[in-house]
PDB file of C-alpha atoms (C1' of nucleotides) in Angstrom:
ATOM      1  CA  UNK I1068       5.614  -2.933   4.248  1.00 61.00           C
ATOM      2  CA  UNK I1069       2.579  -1.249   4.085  1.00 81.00           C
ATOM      3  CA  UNK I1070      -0.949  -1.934   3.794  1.00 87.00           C
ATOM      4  CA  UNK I1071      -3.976  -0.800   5.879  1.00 91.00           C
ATOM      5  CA  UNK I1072      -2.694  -2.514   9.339  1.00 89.00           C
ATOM      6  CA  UNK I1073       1.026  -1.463   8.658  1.00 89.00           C
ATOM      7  CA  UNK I1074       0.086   2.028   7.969  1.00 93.00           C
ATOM      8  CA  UNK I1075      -2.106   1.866  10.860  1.00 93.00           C
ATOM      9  CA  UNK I1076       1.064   1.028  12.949  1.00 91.00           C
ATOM     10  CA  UNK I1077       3.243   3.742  11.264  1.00 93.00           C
ATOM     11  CA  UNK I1078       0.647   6.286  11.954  1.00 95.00           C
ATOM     12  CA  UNK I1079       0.994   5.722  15.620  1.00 94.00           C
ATOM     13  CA  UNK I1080       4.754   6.161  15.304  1.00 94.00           C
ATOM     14  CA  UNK I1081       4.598   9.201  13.903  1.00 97.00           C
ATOM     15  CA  UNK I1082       1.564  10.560  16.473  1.00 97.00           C
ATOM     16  CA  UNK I1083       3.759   9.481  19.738  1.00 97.00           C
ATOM     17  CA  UNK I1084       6.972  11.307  18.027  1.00 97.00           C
ATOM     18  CA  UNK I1085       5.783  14.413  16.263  1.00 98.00           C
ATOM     19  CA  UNK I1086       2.138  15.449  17.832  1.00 98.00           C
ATOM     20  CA  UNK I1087       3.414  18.725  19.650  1.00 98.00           C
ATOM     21  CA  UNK I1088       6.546  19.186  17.665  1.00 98.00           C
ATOM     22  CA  UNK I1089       7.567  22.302  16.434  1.00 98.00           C
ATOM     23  CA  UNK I1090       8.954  21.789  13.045  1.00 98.00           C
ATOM     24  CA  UNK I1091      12.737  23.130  12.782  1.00 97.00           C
ATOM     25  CA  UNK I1092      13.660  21.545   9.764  1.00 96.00           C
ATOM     26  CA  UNK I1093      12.737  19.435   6.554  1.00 96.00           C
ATOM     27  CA  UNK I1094      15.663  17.869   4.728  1.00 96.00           C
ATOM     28  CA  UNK I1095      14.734  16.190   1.493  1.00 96.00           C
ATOM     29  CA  UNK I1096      17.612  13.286   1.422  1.00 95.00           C
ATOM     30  CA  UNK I1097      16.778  12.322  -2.284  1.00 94.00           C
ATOM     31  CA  UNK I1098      15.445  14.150  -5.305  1.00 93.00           C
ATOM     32  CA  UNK I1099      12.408  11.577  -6.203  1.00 94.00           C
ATOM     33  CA  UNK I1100      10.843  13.437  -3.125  1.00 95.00           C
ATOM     34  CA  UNK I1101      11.309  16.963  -5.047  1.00 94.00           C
ATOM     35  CA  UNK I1102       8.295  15.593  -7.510  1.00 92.00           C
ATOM     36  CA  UNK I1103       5.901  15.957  -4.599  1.00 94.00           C
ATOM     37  CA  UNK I1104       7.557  18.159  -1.839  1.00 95.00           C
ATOM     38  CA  UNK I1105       8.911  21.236  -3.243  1.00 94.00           C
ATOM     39  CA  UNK I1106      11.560  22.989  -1.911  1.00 93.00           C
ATOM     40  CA  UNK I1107       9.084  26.260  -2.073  1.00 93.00           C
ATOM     41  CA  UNK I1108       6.944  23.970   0.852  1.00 94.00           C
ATOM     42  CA  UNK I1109       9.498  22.697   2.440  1.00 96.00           C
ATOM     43  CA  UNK I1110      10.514  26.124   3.757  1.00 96.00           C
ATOM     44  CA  UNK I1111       7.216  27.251   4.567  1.00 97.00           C
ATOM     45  CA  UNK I1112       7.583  24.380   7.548  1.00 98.00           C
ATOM     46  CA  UNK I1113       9.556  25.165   9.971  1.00 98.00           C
ATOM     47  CA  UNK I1114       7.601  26.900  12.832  1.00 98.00           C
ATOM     48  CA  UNK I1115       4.601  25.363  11.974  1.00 98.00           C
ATOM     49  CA  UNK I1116       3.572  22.330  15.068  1.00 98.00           C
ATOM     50  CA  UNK I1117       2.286  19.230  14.291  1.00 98.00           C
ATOM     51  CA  UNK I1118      -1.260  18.847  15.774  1.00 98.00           C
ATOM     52  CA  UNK I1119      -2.574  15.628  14.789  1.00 98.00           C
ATOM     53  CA  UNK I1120      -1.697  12.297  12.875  1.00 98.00           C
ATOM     54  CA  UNK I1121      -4.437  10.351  11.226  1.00 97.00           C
ATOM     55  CA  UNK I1122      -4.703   7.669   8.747  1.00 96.00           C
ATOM     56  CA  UNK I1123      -7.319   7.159   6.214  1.00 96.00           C
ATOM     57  CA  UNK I1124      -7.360   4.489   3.882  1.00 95.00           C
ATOM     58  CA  UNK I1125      -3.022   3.865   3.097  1.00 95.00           C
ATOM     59  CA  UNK I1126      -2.598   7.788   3.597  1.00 96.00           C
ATOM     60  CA  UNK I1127      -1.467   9.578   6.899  1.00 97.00           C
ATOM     61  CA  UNK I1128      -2.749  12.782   6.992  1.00 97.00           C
ATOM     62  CA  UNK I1129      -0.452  15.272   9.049  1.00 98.00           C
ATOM     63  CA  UNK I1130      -2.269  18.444  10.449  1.00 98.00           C
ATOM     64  CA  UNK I1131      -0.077  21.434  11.685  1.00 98.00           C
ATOM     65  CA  UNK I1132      -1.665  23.997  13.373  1.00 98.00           C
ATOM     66  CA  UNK I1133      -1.661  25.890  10.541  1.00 98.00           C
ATOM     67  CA  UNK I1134      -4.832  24.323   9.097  1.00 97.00           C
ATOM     68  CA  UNK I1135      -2.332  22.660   6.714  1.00 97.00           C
ATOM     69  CA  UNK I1136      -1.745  19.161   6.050  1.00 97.00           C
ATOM     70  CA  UNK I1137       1.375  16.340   4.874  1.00 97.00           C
ATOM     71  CA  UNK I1138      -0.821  13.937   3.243  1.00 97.00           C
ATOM     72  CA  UNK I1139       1.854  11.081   3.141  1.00 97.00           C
ATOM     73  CA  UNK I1140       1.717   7.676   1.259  1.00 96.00           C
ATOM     74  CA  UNK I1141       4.026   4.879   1.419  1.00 95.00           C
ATOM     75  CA  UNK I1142       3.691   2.865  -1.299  1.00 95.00           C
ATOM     76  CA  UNK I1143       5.390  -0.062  -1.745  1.00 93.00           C
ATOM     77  CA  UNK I1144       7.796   0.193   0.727  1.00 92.00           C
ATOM     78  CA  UNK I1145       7.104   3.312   3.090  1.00 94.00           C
ATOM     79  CA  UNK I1146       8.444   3.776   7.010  1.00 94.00           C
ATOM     80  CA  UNK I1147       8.543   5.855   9.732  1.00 95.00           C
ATOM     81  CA  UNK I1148      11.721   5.927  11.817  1.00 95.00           C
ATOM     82  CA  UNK I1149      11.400   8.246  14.984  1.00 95.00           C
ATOM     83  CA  UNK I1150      14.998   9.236  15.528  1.00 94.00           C
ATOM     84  CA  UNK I1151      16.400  11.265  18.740  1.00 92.00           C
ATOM     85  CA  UNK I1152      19.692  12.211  17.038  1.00 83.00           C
ATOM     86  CA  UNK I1153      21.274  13.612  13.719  1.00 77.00           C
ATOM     87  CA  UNK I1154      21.962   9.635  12.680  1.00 84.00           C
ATOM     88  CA  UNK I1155      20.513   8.858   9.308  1.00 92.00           C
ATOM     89  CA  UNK I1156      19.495   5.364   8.867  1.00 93.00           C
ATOM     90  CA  UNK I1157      19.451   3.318   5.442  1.00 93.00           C
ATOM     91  CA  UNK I1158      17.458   4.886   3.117  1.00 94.00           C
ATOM     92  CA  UNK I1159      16.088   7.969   5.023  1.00 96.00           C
ATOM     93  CA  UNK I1160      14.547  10.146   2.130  1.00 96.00           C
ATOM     94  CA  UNK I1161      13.004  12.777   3.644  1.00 97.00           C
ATOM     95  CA  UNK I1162      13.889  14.111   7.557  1.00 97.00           C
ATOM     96  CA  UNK I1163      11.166  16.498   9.411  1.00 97.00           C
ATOM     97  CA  UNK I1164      13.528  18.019  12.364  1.00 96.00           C
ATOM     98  CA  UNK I1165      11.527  19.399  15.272  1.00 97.00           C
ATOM     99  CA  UNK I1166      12.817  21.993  17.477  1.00 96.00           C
ATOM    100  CA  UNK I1167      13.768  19.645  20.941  1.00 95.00           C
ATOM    101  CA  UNK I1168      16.303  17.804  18.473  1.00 95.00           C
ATOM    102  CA  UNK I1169      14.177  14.747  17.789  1.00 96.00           C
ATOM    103  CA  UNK I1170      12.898  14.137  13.972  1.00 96.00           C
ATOM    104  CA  UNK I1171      10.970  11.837  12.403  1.00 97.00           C
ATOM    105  CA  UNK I1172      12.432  10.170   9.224  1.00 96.00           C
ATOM    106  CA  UNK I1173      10.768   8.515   6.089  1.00 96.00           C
ATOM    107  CA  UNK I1174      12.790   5.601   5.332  1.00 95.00           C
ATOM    108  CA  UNK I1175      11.540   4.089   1.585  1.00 95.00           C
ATOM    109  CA  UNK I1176      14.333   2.088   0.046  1.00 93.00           C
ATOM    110  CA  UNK I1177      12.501   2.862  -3.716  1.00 93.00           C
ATOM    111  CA  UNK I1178      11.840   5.852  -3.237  1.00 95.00           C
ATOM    112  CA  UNK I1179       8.491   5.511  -4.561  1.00 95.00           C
ATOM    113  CA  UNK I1180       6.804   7.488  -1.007  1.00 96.00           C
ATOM    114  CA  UNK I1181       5.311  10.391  -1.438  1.00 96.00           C
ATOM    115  CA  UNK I1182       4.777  13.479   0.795  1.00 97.00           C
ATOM    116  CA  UNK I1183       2.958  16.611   0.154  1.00 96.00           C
ATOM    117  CA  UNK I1184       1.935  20.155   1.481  1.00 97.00           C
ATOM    118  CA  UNK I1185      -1.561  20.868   1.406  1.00 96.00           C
ATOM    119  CA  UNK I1186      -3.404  24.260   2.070  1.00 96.00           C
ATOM    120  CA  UNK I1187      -6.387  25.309   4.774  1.00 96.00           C
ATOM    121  CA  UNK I1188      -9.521  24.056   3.240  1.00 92.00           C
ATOM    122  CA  UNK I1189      -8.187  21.412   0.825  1.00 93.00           C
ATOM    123  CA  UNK I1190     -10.579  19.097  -0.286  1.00 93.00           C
ATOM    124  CA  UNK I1191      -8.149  15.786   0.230  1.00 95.00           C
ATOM    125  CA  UNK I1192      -8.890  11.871  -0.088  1.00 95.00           C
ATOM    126  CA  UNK I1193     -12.596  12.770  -0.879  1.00 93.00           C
ATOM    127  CA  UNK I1194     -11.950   9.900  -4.004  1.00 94.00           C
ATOM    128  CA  UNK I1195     -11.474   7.107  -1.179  1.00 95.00           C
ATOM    129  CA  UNK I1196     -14.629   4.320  -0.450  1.00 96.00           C
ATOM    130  CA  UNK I1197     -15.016   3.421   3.515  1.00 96.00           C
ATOM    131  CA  UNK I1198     -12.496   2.316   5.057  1.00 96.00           C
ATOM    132  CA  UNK I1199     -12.381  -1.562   5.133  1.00 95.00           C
ATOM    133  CA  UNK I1200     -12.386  -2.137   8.874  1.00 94.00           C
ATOM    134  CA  UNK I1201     -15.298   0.391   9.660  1.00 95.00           C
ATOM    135  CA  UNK I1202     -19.016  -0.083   9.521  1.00 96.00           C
ATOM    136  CA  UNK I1203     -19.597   2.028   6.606  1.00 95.00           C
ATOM    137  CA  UNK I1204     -17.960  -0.915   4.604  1.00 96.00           C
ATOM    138  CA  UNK I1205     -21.121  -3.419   4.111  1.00 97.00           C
ATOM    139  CA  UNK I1206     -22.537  -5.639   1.331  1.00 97.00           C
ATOM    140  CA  UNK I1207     -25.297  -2.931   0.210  1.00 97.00           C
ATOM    141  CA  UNK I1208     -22.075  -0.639  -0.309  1.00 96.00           C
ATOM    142  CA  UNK I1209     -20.357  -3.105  -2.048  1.00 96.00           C
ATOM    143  CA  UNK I1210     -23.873  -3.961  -4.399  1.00 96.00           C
ATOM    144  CA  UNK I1211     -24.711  -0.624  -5.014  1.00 95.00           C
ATOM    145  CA  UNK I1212     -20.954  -0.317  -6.713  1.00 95.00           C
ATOM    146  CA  UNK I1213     -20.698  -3.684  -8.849  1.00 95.00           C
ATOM    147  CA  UNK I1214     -23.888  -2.935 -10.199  1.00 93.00           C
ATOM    148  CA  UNK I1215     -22.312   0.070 -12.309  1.00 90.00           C
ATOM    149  CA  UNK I1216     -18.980  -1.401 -12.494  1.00 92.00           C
ATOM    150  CA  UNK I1217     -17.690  -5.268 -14.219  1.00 92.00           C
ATOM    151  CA  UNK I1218     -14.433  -7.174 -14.251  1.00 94.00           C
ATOM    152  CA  UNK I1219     -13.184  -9.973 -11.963  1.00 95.00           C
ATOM    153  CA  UNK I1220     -13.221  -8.997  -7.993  1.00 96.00           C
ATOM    154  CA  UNK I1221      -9.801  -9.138  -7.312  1.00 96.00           C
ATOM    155  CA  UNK I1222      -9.229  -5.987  -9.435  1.00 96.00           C
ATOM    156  CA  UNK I1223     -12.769  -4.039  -8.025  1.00 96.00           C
ATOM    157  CA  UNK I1224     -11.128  -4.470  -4.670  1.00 97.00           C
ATOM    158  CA  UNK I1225      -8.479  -3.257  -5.380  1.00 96.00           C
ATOM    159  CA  UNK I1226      -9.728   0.079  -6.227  1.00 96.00           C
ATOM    160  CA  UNK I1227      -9.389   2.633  -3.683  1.00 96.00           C
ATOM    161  CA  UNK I1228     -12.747   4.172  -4.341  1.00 95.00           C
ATOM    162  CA  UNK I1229     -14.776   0.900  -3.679  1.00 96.00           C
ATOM    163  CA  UNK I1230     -13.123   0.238  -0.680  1.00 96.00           C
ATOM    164  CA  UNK I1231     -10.119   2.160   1.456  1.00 96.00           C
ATOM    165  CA  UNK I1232      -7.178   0.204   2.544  1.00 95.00           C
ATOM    166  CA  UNK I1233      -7.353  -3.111   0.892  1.00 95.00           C
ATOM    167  CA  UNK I1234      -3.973  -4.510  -0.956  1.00 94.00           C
ATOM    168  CA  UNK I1235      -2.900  -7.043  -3.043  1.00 94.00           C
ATOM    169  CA  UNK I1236      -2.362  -9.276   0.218  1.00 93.00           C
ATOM    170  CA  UNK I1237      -4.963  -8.553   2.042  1.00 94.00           C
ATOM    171  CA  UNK I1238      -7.770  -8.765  -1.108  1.00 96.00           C
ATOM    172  CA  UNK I1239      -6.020 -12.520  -1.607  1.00 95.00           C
ATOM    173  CA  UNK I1240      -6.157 -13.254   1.965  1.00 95.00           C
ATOM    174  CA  UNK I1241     -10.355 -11.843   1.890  1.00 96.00           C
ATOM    175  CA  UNK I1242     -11.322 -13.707  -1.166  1.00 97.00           C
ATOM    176  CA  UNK I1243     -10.105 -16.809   0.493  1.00 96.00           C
ATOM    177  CA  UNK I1244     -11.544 -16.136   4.104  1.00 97.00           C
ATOM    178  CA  UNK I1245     -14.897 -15.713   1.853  1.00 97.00           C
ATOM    179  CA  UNK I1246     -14.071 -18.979  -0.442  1.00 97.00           C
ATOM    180  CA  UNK I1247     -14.339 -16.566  -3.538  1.00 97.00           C
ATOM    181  CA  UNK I1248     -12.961 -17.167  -6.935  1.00 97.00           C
ATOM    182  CA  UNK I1249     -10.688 -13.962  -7.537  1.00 96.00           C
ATOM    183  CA  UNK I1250     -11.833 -14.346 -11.295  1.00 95.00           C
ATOM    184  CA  UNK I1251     -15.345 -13.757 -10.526  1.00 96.00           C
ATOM    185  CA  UNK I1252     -17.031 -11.325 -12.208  1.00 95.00           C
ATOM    186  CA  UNK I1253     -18.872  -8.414  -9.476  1.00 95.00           C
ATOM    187  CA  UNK I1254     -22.215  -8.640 -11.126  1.00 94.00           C
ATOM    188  CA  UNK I1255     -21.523 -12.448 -10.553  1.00 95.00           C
ATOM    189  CA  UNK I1256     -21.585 -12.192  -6.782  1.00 96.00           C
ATOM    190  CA  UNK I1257     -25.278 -12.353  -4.942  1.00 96.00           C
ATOM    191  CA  UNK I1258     -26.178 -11.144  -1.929  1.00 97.00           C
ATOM    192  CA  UNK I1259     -24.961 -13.696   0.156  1.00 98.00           C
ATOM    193  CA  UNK I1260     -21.733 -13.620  -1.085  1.00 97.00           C
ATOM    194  CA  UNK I1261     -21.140  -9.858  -0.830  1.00 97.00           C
ATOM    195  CA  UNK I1262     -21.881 -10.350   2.798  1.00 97.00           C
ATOM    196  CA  UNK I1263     -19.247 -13.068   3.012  1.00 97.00           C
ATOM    197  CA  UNK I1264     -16.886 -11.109   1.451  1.00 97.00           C
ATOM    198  CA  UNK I1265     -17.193  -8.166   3.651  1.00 97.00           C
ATOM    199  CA  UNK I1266     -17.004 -10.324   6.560  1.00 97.00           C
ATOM    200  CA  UNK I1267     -14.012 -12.037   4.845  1.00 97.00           C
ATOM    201  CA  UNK I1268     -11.829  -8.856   4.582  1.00 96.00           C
ATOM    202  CA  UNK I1269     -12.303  -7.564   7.923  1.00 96.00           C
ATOM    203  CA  UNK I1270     -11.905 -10.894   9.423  1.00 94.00           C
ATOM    204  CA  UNK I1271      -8.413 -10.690   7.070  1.00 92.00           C
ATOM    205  CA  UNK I1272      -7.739  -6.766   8.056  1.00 92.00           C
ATOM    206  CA  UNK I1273      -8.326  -7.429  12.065  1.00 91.00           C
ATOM    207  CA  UNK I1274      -6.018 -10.346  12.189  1.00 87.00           C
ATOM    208  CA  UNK I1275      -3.436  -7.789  10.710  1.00 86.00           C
ATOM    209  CA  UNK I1276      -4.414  -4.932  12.796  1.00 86.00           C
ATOM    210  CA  UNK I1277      -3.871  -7.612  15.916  1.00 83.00           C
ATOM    211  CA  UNK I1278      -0.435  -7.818  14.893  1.00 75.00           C
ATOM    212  CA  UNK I1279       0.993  -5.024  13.542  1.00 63.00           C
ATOM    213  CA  UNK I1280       4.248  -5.398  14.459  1.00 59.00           C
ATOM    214  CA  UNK I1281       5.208  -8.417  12.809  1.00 55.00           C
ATOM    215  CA  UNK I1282       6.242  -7.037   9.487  1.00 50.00           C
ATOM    216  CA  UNK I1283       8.918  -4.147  11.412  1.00 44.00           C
ATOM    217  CA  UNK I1284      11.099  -7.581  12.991  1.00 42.00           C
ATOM    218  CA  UNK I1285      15.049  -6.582  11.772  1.00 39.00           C
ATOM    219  CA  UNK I1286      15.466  -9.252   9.450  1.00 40.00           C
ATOM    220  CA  UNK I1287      12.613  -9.877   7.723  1.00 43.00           C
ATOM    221  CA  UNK I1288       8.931 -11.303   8.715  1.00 46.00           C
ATOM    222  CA  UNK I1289       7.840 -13.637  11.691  1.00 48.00           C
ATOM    223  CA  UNK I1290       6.786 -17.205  11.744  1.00 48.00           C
ATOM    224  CA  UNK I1291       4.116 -15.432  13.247  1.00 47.00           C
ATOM    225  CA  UNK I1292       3.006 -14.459   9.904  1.00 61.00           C
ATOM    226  CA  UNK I1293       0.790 -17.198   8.299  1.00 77.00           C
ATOM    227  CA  UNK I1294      -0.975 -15.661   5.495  1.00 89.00           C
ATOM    228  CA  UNK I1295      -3.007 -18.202   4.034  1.00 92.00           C
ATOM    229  CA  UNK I1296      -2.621 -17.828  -0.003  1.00 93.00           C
ATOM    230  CA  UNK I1297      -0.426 -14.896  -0.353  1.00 92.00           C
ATOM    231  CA  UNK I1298       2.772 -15.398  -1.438  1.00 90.00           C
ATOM    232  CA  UNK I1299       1.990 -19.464  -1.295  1.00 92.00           C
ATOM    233  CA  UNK I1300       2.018 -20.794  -4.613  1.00 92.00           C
ATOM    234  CA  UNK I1301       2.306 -24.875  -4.397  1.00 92.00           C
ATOM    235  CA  UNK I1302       1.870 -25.504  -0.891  1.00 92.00           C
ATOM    236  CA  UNK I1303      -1.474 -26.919  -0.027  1.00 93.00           C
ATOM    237  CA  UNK I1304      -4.112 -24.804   1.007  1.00 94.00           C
ATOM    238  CA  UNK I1305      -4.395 -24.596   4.745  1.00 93.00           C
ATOM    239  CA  UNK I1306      -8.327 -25.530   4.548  1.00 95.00           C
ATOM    240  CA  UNK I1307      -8.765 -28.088   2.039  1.00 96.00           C
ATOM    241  CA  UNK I1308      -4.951 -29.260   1.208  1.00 95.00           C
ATOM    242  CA  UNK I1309      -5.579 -28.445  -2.516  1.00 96.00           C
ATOM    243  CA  UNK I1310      -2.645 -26.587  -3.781  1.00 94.00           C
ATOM    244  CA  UNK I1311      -2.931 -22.481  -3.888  1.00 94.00           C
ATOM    245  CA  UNK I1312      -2.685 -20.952  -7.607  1.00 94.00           C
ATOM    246  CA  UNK I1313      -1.147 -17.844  -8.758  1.00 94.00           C
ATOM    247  CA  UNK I1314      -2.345 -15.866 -11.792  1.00 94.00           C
ATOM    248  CA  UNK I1315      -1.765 -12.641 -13.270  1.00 93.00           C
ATOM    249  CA  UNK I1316      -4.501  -9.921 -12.763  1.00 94.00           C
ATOM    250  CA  UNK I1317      -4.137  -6.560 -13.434  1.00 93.00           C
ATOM    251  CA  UNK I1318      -0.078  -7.080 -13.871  1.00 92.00           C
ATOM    252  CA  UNK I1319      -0.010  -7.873 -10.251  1.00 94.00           C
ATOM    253  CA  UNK I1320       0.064 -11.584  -8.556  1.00 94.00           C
ATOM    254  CA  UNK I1321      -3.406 -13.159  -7.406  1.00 95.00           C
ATOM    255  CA  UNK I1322      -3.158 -16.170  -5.042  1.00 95.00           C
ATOM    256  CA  UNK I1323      -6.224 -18.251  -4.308  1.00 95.00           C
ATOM    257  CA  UNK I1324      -7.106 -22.378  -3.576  1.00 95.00           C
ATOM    258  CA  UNK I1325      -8.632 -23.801  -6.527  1.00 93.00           C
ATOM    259  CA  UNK I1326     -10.105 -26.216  -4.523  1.00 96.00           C
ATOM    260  CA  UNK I1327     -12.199 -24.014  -2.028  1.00 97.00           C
ATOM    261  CA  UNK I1328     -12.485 -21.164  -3.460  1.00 95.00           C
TER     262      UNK I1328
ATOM    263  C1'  DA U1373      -8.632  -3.138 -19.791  1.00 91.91           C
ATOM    264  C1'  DT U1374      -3.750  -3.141 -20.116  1.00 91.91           C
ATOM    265  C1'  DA U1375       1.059  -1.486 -20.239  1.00 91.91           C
ATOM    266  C1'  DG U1376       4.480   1.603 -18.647  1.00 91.91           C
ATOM    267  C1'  DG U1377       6.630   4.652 -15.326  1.00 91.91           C
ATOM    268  C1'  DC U1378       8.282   5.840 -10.901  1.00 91.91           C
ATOM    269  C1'  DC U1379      12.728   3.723  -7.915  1.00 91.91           C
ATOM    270  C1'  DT U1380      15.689   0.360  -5.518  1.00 91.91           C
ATOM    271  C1'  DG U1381      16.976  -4.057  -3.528  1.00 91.91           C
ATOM    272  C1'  DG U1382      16.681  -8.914  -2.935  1.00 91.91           C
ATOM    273  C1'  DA U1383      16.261 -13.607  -4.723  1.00 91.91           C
ATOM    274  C1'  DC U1384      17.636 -16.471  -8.182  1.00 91.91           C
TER     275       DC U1384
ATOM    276  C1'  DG F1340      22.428 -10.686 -15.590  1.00 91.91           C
ATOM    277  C1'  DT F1341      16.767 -11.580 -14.954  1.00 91.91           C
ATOM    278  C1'  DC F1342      12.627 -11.304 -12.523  1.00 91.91           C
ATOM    279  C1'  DC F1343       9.968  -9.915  -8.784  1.00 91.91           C
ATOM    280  C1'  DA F1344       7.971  -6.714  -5.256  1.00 91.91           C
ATOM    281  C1'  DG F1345       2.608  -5.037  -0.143  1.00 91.91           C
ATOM    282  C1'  DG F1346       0.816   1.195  -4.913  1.00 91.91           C
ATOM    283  C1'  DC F1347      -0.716   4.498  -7.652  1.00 91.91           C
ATOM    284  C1'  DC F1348      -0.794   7.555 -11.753  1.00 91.91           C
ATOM    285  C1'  DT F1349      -0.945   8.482 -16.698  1.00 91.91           C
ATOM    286  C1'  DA F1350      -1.341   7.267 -21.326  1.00 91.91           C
ATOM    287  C1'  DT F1351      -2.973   4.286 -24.986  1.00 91.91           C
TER     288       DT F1351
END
DNA sequence: ATAGGCCTGGAC
DNA sequence: GTCCAGGCCTAT
């Protein structure tokens, strides 16, 4: 599920269920989770309190009032489930148990989340560009990057470092918003467009963060959900009826109109 | 720059 | 069976 607006929406989850919580317990449900949570941290937990959730970029960073932090990432297919009994659900991997019986569970059917124990004083996510809904995200950002950087757009903004929270939907769905070819070349793009673009991905990332809930409907996604390229190969594009394109970038699918765009 | 690895499940 | 998947890391 996640991207910037679904992690957004998982962070909250965890803040209303653990913020307060005195850790009892951390069960570690499958082994791909050993990789990044040892079992040495794991039992350095419990007694420690949860004191804050936050999320920057597609990390949640959980302080305990230790001064230490779970700096968790979902990957592909990441979730919080805030759980007020023993119950497992479907593909909990990793269980933090707090002391008045509640827990909050990671639920990842690939297993591909990660969690990890970090000390006072770690220097964490200092890699990460602003964060795409914020004002620190602007075209003179954006400039001062491509100029010491090449390849085709899609693929810069991608990259975590240029800009924090931006997936493979979400760049599609920006590029299109800002009628920009995803094969374009950053020292390709001017002024003007930078600023389109920037406006483009927020406008994308806002309409998401307006509706955060629509990807966590049992049963799969809403009608509610109209992206406008992703995932939309063939149909016509919803602005100029030209039909939407998929190519390969980077190994990963890039959807775009080749008639507005 | 690109491929491969991590993992599993769903669509075909 | 095959291919695909909203992410990121490492190796070539």
């Amino acid at each position: 599920m996640p991207e910037l607006p679904e992690v957004e929406y998982a962070a909250r989850v965890a803040r209303a269920a653990a913020v307060g919580q005195t850790i009892a317990r951390v069960r570690v449900l499958h082994r791909s989770q050993r990789r990044a949570l040892t079992l040495r941290a794991t039992r350095t937990l419990p007694g420690d309190v949860v004191a804050a959730v936050d999320r920057r970029g597609k990390y949640q960073l959980i302080s305990l009032v230790s001064g230490r932090t779970l700096l968790v990432h979902f990957k592909l297919n990441g979730d919080w489930v805030a759980a007020a009994s023993n119950a497992l659900p479907r593909h909990a991997r990793v269980a933090l148990e707090f002391s008045g019986g509640t827990s909050l569970i990671l639920v990842d059917s690939r297993a591909l989340a990660t969690i990890s124990l970090h000390a006072v004083g770690d220097v964490l996510l200092d890699h990460l560009g602003p964060e795409a809904n914020c004002m620190g995200f602007t075209a003179d950002w954006l400039a001062s990057v491509f100029r010491q950087r090449r390849g085709p757009v899609k693929l810069a903004l991608l990259d975590q470092r240029v800009v924090a929270g931006l997936g493979n939907i979400y760049v599609c769905e920006a590029l299109w918003y800002a009628h920009i070819d995803p094969r374009t070349p950053v020292n390709a793009l001017g002024g003007d467009a930078l600023r389109t673009l920037v406006r483009g991905a927020k406008r994308a990332i806002n309409k998401a963060l307006a509706h955060p809930e629509r990807y966590y409907l049992p049963g799969g996604v809403s009608d509610a959900v109209r992206f406008n390229v992703y995932d939309r190969e063939g149909r016509p594009c919803r602005r100029c009826g030209a039909p939407v394109r998929r190519i390969v970038q980077g190994g990963r699918s890039t959807y775009y109109c080749g008639g507005c765009q």
